[in-house]
Coordinates of C-alpha atoms and ligand atoms in Angstrom, one line a residue:
M1 CA 23.6 4.1 32.1
K2 CA 22.2 5.6 28.8
R3 CA 19.1 7.9 28.9
L4 CA 15.7 7.9 27.2
S5 CA 13.8 11.2 26.6
I6 CA 10.1 11.0 26.0
V7 CA 8.5 13.9 24.4
V8 CA 4.9 14.4 24.9
P9 CA 3.1 17.2 23.1
C10 CA -0.4 17.9 25.2
Y11 CA -3.0 20.5 24.1
N12 CA -6.2 20.3 26.5
E13 CA -5.4 16.8 27.7
E14 CA -6.3 17.1 31.5
E15 CA -8.0 14.0 31.2
A16 CA -5.5 11.9 29.2
I17 CA -2.4 13.0 31.3
P18 CA -2.9 11.1 34.3
L19 CA -4.1 8.1 32.4
Y20 CA -1.1 8.2 30.2
F21 CA 1.5 8.3 32.9
A22 CA -0.1 5.7 34.8
A23 CA 0.1 3.2 31.5
C24 CA 3.5 4.8 30.3
A25 CA 5.5 4.9 33.7
P26 CA 5.6 1.2 34.4
Q27 CA 6.8 0.3 30.7
A28 CA 9.7 2.8 31.1
D29 CA 10.7 1.4 34.5
A30 CA 11.0 -1.9 32.7
L31 CA 13.5 -0.6 30.2
D32 CA 17.2 -0.8 30.8
V33 CA 17.8 3.1 30.6
E34 CA 17.2 5.9 32.7
T35 CA 14.0 7.8 31.6
E36 CA 12.8 11.4 31.8
W37 CA 9.6 12.9 30.2
W38 CA 9.3 16.3 28.4
F39 CA 5.6 17.5 28.4
V40 CA 5.0 20.0 26.1
D41 CA 1.9 22.2 27.1
D42 CA 0.8 23.5 23.7
G43 CA -0.8 26.7 25.1
S44 CA -4.0 24.5 26.8
S45 CA -6.8 26.4 28.1
D46 CA -7.8 23.7 30.2
G47 CA -6.1 22.4 33.4
T48 CA -3.2 20.7 31.5
L49 CA -0.6 22.6 33.0
E50 CA -1.7 22.0 36.5
K51 CA -1.9 18.2 35.8
L52 CA 1.6 18.4 34.6
K53 CA 3.0 20.4 37.6
A54 CA 1.2 17.7 40.0
L55 CA 3.0 15.0 38.1
R56 CA 6.2 17.0 38.4
Q57 CA 5.8 17.3 42.0
R58 CA 5.1 13.3 42.3
D59 CA 7.8 12.1 40.0
E60 CA 11.4 14.0 39.7
R61 CA 11.8 12.5 35.9
V62 CA 9.1 14.7 34.8
H63 CA 9.7 17.8 33.1
Y64 CA 7.1 20.3 31.5
L65 CA 7.6 23.0 29.3
S66 CA 4.4 25.5 28.7
F67 CA 3.9 27.6 25.5
S68 CA 2.7 31.3 25.5
R69 CA -0.2 30.2 23.4
N70 CA -1.1 27.2 21.1
F71 CA 1.7 27.0 18.5
G72 CA 0.3 23.4 17.1
K73 CA 1.8 19.8 17.6
E74 CA 4.7 20.5 15.4
A75 CA 6.0 23.4 17.2
A76 CA 5.3 21.4 20.5
M77 CA 7.3 18.6 19.2
Y78 CA 10.4 20.6 18.1
A79 CA 10.3 22.2 21.7
G80 CA 10.3 18.9 23.1
L81 CA 13.0 17.7 21.2
E82 CA 15.1 20.8 21.7
A83 CA 14.5 20.4 25.7
A84 CA 15.3 16.4 25.5
A85 CA 18.8 15.5 26.9
G86 CA 18.6 11.7 26.2
D87 CA 20.9 9.6 24.2
Y88 CA 17.6 8.4 22.7
V89 CA 14.3 10.4 22.2
A90 CA 10.9 9.0 21.6
V91 CA 8.0 11.2 20.8
M92 CA 4.4 10.2 21.7
D93 CA 0.9 11.2 21.8
V94 CA -0.8 11.6 25.2
D95 CA -4.0 10.2 24.3
L96 CA -2.6 6.6 24.3
Q97 CA -3.1 6.0 20.6
D98 CA 0.7 5.3 20.8
P99 CA 0.9 2.0 22.7
P100 CA 3.8 2.5 25.3
H101 CA 4.4 -1.1 25.4
L102 CA 6.2 -0.9 22.1
L103 CA 9.0 1.4 23.8
G104 CA 10.8 -1.8 24.5
T105 CA 10.9 -3.0 21.1
M106 CA 11.6 0.4 19.8
L107 CA 14.5 0.8 22.1
A108 CA 16.0 -2.5 21.3
G109 CA 16.0 -1.6 17.5
V110 CA 17.9 1.6 18.0
Q111 CA 20.2 0.2 20.7
G112 CA 21.3 -2.8 18.6
G113 CA 22.7 -0.3 16.3
A114 CA 21.3 -1.6 13.1
Y115 CA 18.7 1.2 13.0
D116 CA 18.9 5.0 14.0
C117 CA 15.2 5.1 14.2
V118 CA 12.1 2.8 14.8
A119 CA 9.1 4.4 13.8
T120 CA 5.4 3.1 13.7
R121 CA 2.6 3.2 11.4
R122 CA -0.9 2.1 11.7
V123 CA -2.1 -0.3 8.9
T124 CA -6.0 0.3 9.4
R125 CA -7.8 3.6 9.5
K126 CA -10.5 1.8 11.7
G127 CA -12.7 4.2 13.8
E128 CA -11.9 7.0 11.2
P129 CA -14.8 8.6 9.1
R130 CA -14.9 7.4 5.6
L131 CA -14.4 10.9 3.9
R132 CA -11.1 11.6 5.9
S133 CA -9.7 8.1 5.2
F134 CA -10.5 8.7 1.4
F135 CA -8.8 12.2 1.4
A136 CA -5.9 11.1 3.4
R137 CA -5.2 8.2 0.9
A138 CA -5.4 10.7 -2.0
F139 CA -3.0 12.9 -0.1
Y140 CA -0.4 10.5 0.3
R141 CA -0.6 9.1 -3.2
L142 CA -0.3 12.7 -4.6
I143 CA 2.7 13.7 -2.2
N144 CA 4.6 10.6 -3.2
R145 CA 4.1 11.2 -6.6
I146 CA 5.2 14.9 -6.8
S147 CA 7.9 14.9 -3.8
K148 CA 11.2 13.2 -3.6
T149 CA 10.7 12.8 0.0
E150 CA 8.9 9.6 0.7
V151 CA 5.9 10.3 2.8
V152 CA 4.7 6.8 4.5
D153 CA 1.0 6.3 4.4
G154 CA -0.3 6.0 8.1
A155 CA 3.1 6.7 9.5
R156 CA 2.5 8.2 12.9
D157 CA 4.6 10.7 14.9
F158 CA 5.4 8.0 17.4
R159 CA 8.9 7.0 17.0
L160 CA 12.2 6.6 19.0
M161 CA 15.4 8.1 17.6
S162 CA 19.1 8.4 18.3
R163 CA 20.8 11.4 19.2
P164 CA 22.4 12.1 15.7
M165 CA 19.0 11.9 14.2
V166 CA 17.5 14.2 16.8
D167 CA 20.0 16.7 16.1
A168 CA 19.5 16.4 12.3
I169 CA 15.9 17.3 12.9
L170 CA 16.6 20.1 15.2
S171 CA 18.9 21.5 12.5
L172 CA 15.9 22.2 10.1
R173 CA 14.8 25.3 11.6
E174 CA 11.9 26.1 9.4
V175 CA 8.7 27.5 11.0
S176 CA 6.2 25.7 8.6
R177 CA 7.2 22.4 9.8
F178 CA 5.8 18.8 8.3
S179 CA 7.1 16.3 10.7
K180 CA 6.2 13.5 8.3
G181 CA 8.3 15.1 5.6
I182 CA 11.2 15.9 8.1
F183 CA 11.6 12.7 9.6
S184 CA 12.1 11.3 6.0
W185 CA 13.9 14.0 4.6
V186 CA 17.0 13.7 7.1
G187 CA 17.3 10.2 6.2
F188 CA 19.0 7.7 8.6
R189 CA 17.9 4.0 8.8
T190 CA 14.4 3.4 9.8
Q191 CA 12.6 0.4 11.0
W192 CA 8.9 0.1 10.7
L193 CA 6.6 -1.2 13.4
E194 CA 3.1 -1.7 12.4
Y195 CA -0.1 -1.6 14.4
E196 CA -3.6 -1.4 14.1
N197 CA -5.5 1.9 14.9
I198 CA -6.5 2.7 18.6
Q199 CA -9.0 4.8 19.7
R200 CA -7.8 8.0 22.0
V201 CA -8.4 7.2 25.8
A202 CA -10.2 10.5 26.8
G203 CA -11.0 13.7 25.4
E204 CA -11.3 14.4 21.6
T205 CA -9.2 14.9 18.5
K206 CA -7.8 18.2 18.0
W207 CA -7.9 17.8 14.2
S208 CA -10.7 19.2 12.2
F209 CA -11.1 18.4 8.5
W210 CA -10.1 21.8 7.7
K211 CA -6.9 21.8 10.0
L212 CA -6.0 18.7 8.3
L213 CA -6.5 20.1 4.7
L214 CA -4.3 23.0 5.6
Y215 CA -1.6 20.7 7.2
S216 CA -1.6 18.6 3.7
L217 CA -1.1 21.7 1.9
D218 CA 1.9 22.7 4.2
G219 CA 3.2 19.3 3.4
I220 CA 2.8 19.5 -0.4
I221 CA 4.4 23.2 -0.5
G222 CA 7.1 22.3 2.0
F223 CA 8.2 19.2 0.2
S224 CA 7.5 19.4 -3.4
T225 CA 7.9 22.4 -6.0
A226 CA 6.0 20.2 -8.6
P227 CA 2.9 22.7 -8.1
L228 CA 5.1 25.5 -9.6
G229 CA 5.5 23.5 -12.7
I230 CA 1.6 23.3 -13.2
A231 CA 1.4 26.9 -14.9
S232 CA 4.6 26.1 -17.4
V233 CA 2.9 22.9 -18.4
M234 CA -0.6 24.0 -18.9
G235 CA 0.9 27.1 -20.7
I236 CA 2.5 24.6 -23.2
V237 CA -0.6 22.5 -23.7
F238 CA -2.7 25.6 -24.4
C239 CA -0.3 26.9 -26.9
L240 CA -0.3 23.7 -28.8
L241 CA -4.0 23.6 -28.7
A242 CA -4.6 27.1 -29.8
F243 CA -1.8 26.4 -32.8
V244 CA -4.0 23.3 -33.7
L245 CA -7.3 25.5 -33.5
I246 CA -5.7 28.4 -35.6
L247 CA -5.0 25.8 -38.5
F248 CA -8.2 24.6 -38.1
F249 CA -10.3 27.9 -38.4
I250 CA -8.1 29.1 -41.2
I251 CA -8.8 26.1 -43.1
K252 CA -12.5 26.1 -42.4
T253 CA -13.0 29.7 -43.5
L254 CA -11.1 29.1 -46.6
I255 CA -13.3 26.3 -47.6
W256 CA -16.7 27.5 -46.0
G257 CA -16.6 31.2 -45.6
D258 CA -16.6 32.9 -42.3
P259 CA -20.2 33.2 -40.8
V260 CA -20.1 34.9 -37.3
A261 CA -21.1 32.4 -34.8
G262 CA -19.7 30.6 -31.5
F263 CA -20.4 33.3 -29.0
P264 CA -21.0 30.8 -26.1
A265 CA -17.9 28.8 -26.9
M266 CA -15.9 32.0 -26.6
I267 CA -17.3 32.9 -23.3
C268 CA -16.5 29.4 -22.1
I269 CA -12.9 29.5 -23.4
I270 CA -12.2 33.0 -21.7
L271 CA -13.8 31.8 -18.3
M272 CA -11.8 28.6 -18.4
L273 CA -8.3 30.3 -19.3
G274 CA -9.2 33.0 -16.9
G275 CA -9.9 30.3 -14.0
I276 CA -6.5 28.5 -15.1
Q277 CA -4.5 31.6 -14.8
L278 CA -5.7 32.6 -11.6
F279 CA -5.4 29.0 -10.2
C280 CA -1.8 29.3 -11.3
I281 CA -1.1 32.7 -9.5
G282 CA -2.8 31.1 -6.4
I283 CA -0.3 28.5 -6.4
L284 CA 2.5 31.0 -6.8
G285 CA 1.0 32.9 -4.0
Q286 CA 1.1 29.8 -1.7
Y287 CA 4.7 29.5 -2.2
L288 CA 5.4 33.1 -1.9
S289 CA 3.3 33.4 1.5
K290 CA 5.4 30.5 2.8
T291 CA 8.6 32.1 1.8
Y292 CA 7.4 35.2 3.1
L293 CA 6.8 33.7 6.8
E294 CA 9.9 31.9 6.6
T295 CA 12.1 34.9 5.9
K296 CA 11.0 36.6 8.9
H297 CA 12.9 34.1 10.9
R298 CA 10.3 34.1 13.9
P299 CA 11.0 31.5 16.4
I300 CA 9.1 28.4 16.0
Y301 CA 7.6 28.6 19.6
I302 CA 7.7 31.0 22.7
A303 CA 7.9 29.2 26.1
R304 CA 6.2 30.8 29.1
E305 CA 7.6 28.2 31.4
K306 CA 10.0 25.5 31.8
E307 CA 10.9 23.1 34.5
Ligands
UDP1 N1 -1.6 18.5 20.1 C1 -0.7 19.7 20.4 N2 -1.0 20.8 19.8 C2 -2.1 21.0 19.0 C3 -2.8 19.9 18.6 C4 -2.6 18.6 19.3 O1 0.1 19.4 21.1 O2 -2.3 22.0 18.5 C5 -1.3 17.0 20.6 C6 -2.4 16.5 21.5 O3 -2.3 16.6 22.6 C7 -2.1 14.9 21.3 C8 -1.1 14.8 20.0 O4 -0.9 16.3 19.7 O5 -0.9 14.6 22.3 C9 -2.2 14.3 18.8 O6 -3.5 14.9 18.8 P1 -4.7 14.2 18.5 O7 -4.8 13.2 19.2 O8 -5.9 15.2 18.6 O9 -4.7 13.8 17.0 P2 -4.9 12.5 16.2 O10 -4.3 11.4 17.0 O11 -6.5 12.5 15.9 O12 -4.3 12.7 14.9
MG2 MG1 -4.8 11.2 19.1

């Protein structure tokens, strides 16, 4: 019999864990596979680990892995994928925003052999702050324009994959991980299931606006080098502009003479060019800092306990 591993990252989710398992276990039982769960406690400070231990006492199929501190959801997913032994591996959130009843459909898609992966995307952003939706859309437009890797708008991390795809993902050992890009970068045939946004059952979202912004920068830097070209493009544009202006001022001086004027304009130009230069150095700095962190080859996560 084939085995399905379900990877569930949890960070301060003591309320959601029992609800999740109560909803997910019956769905998994109905499937034509053996199921195991890998819960990853991402350095929670509440009773998450105790809840997981209690769950393991009750059900042998439950495993857990506990981090030495909070490493983030990306690291938690990586750890879970690494621990999972199944022929198929699913990743899902513990807050029931990823409906467990879809597992059957997803498994059928991959078992049929037509697809290596069945992924989900939400088609609406209902219940999300307006401003956040606006920035999210802008981010997807931008990254898809400047990156060769397709990042699907509204794609969730909820997906079920075949073993070869999981191994491919594990072979990407970068520390600064942007899964939406990684899933797409490794390729394989993906089927998309769509559903409406669902509110989380308990607890609250771990993503602040600021965290999301930094995460989107990770995505852009991880999957596009286009920003590095901005300096070159702006350099050329400003050289051309300068050339036209030089011609203009030479001709103007020859015809009308040269009264000294234009001090404010000068200040504006100096400020603007200075700003653009700093901006471009900043972009270089972003790539350099990522390169620096990657070259240290630090582990993606550190586990304190695993069972
Ligand atoms: N999560 C995690 N580590 C973190 C933040 C979140 O493992 O540092 C987990 C969290 O417990 C949940 C999933 O990632 O199972 C998605 O988090 P959340 O629901 O807060 O994100 P949202 O659904 O709002 O995007
Ligand atoms: Mg959620």
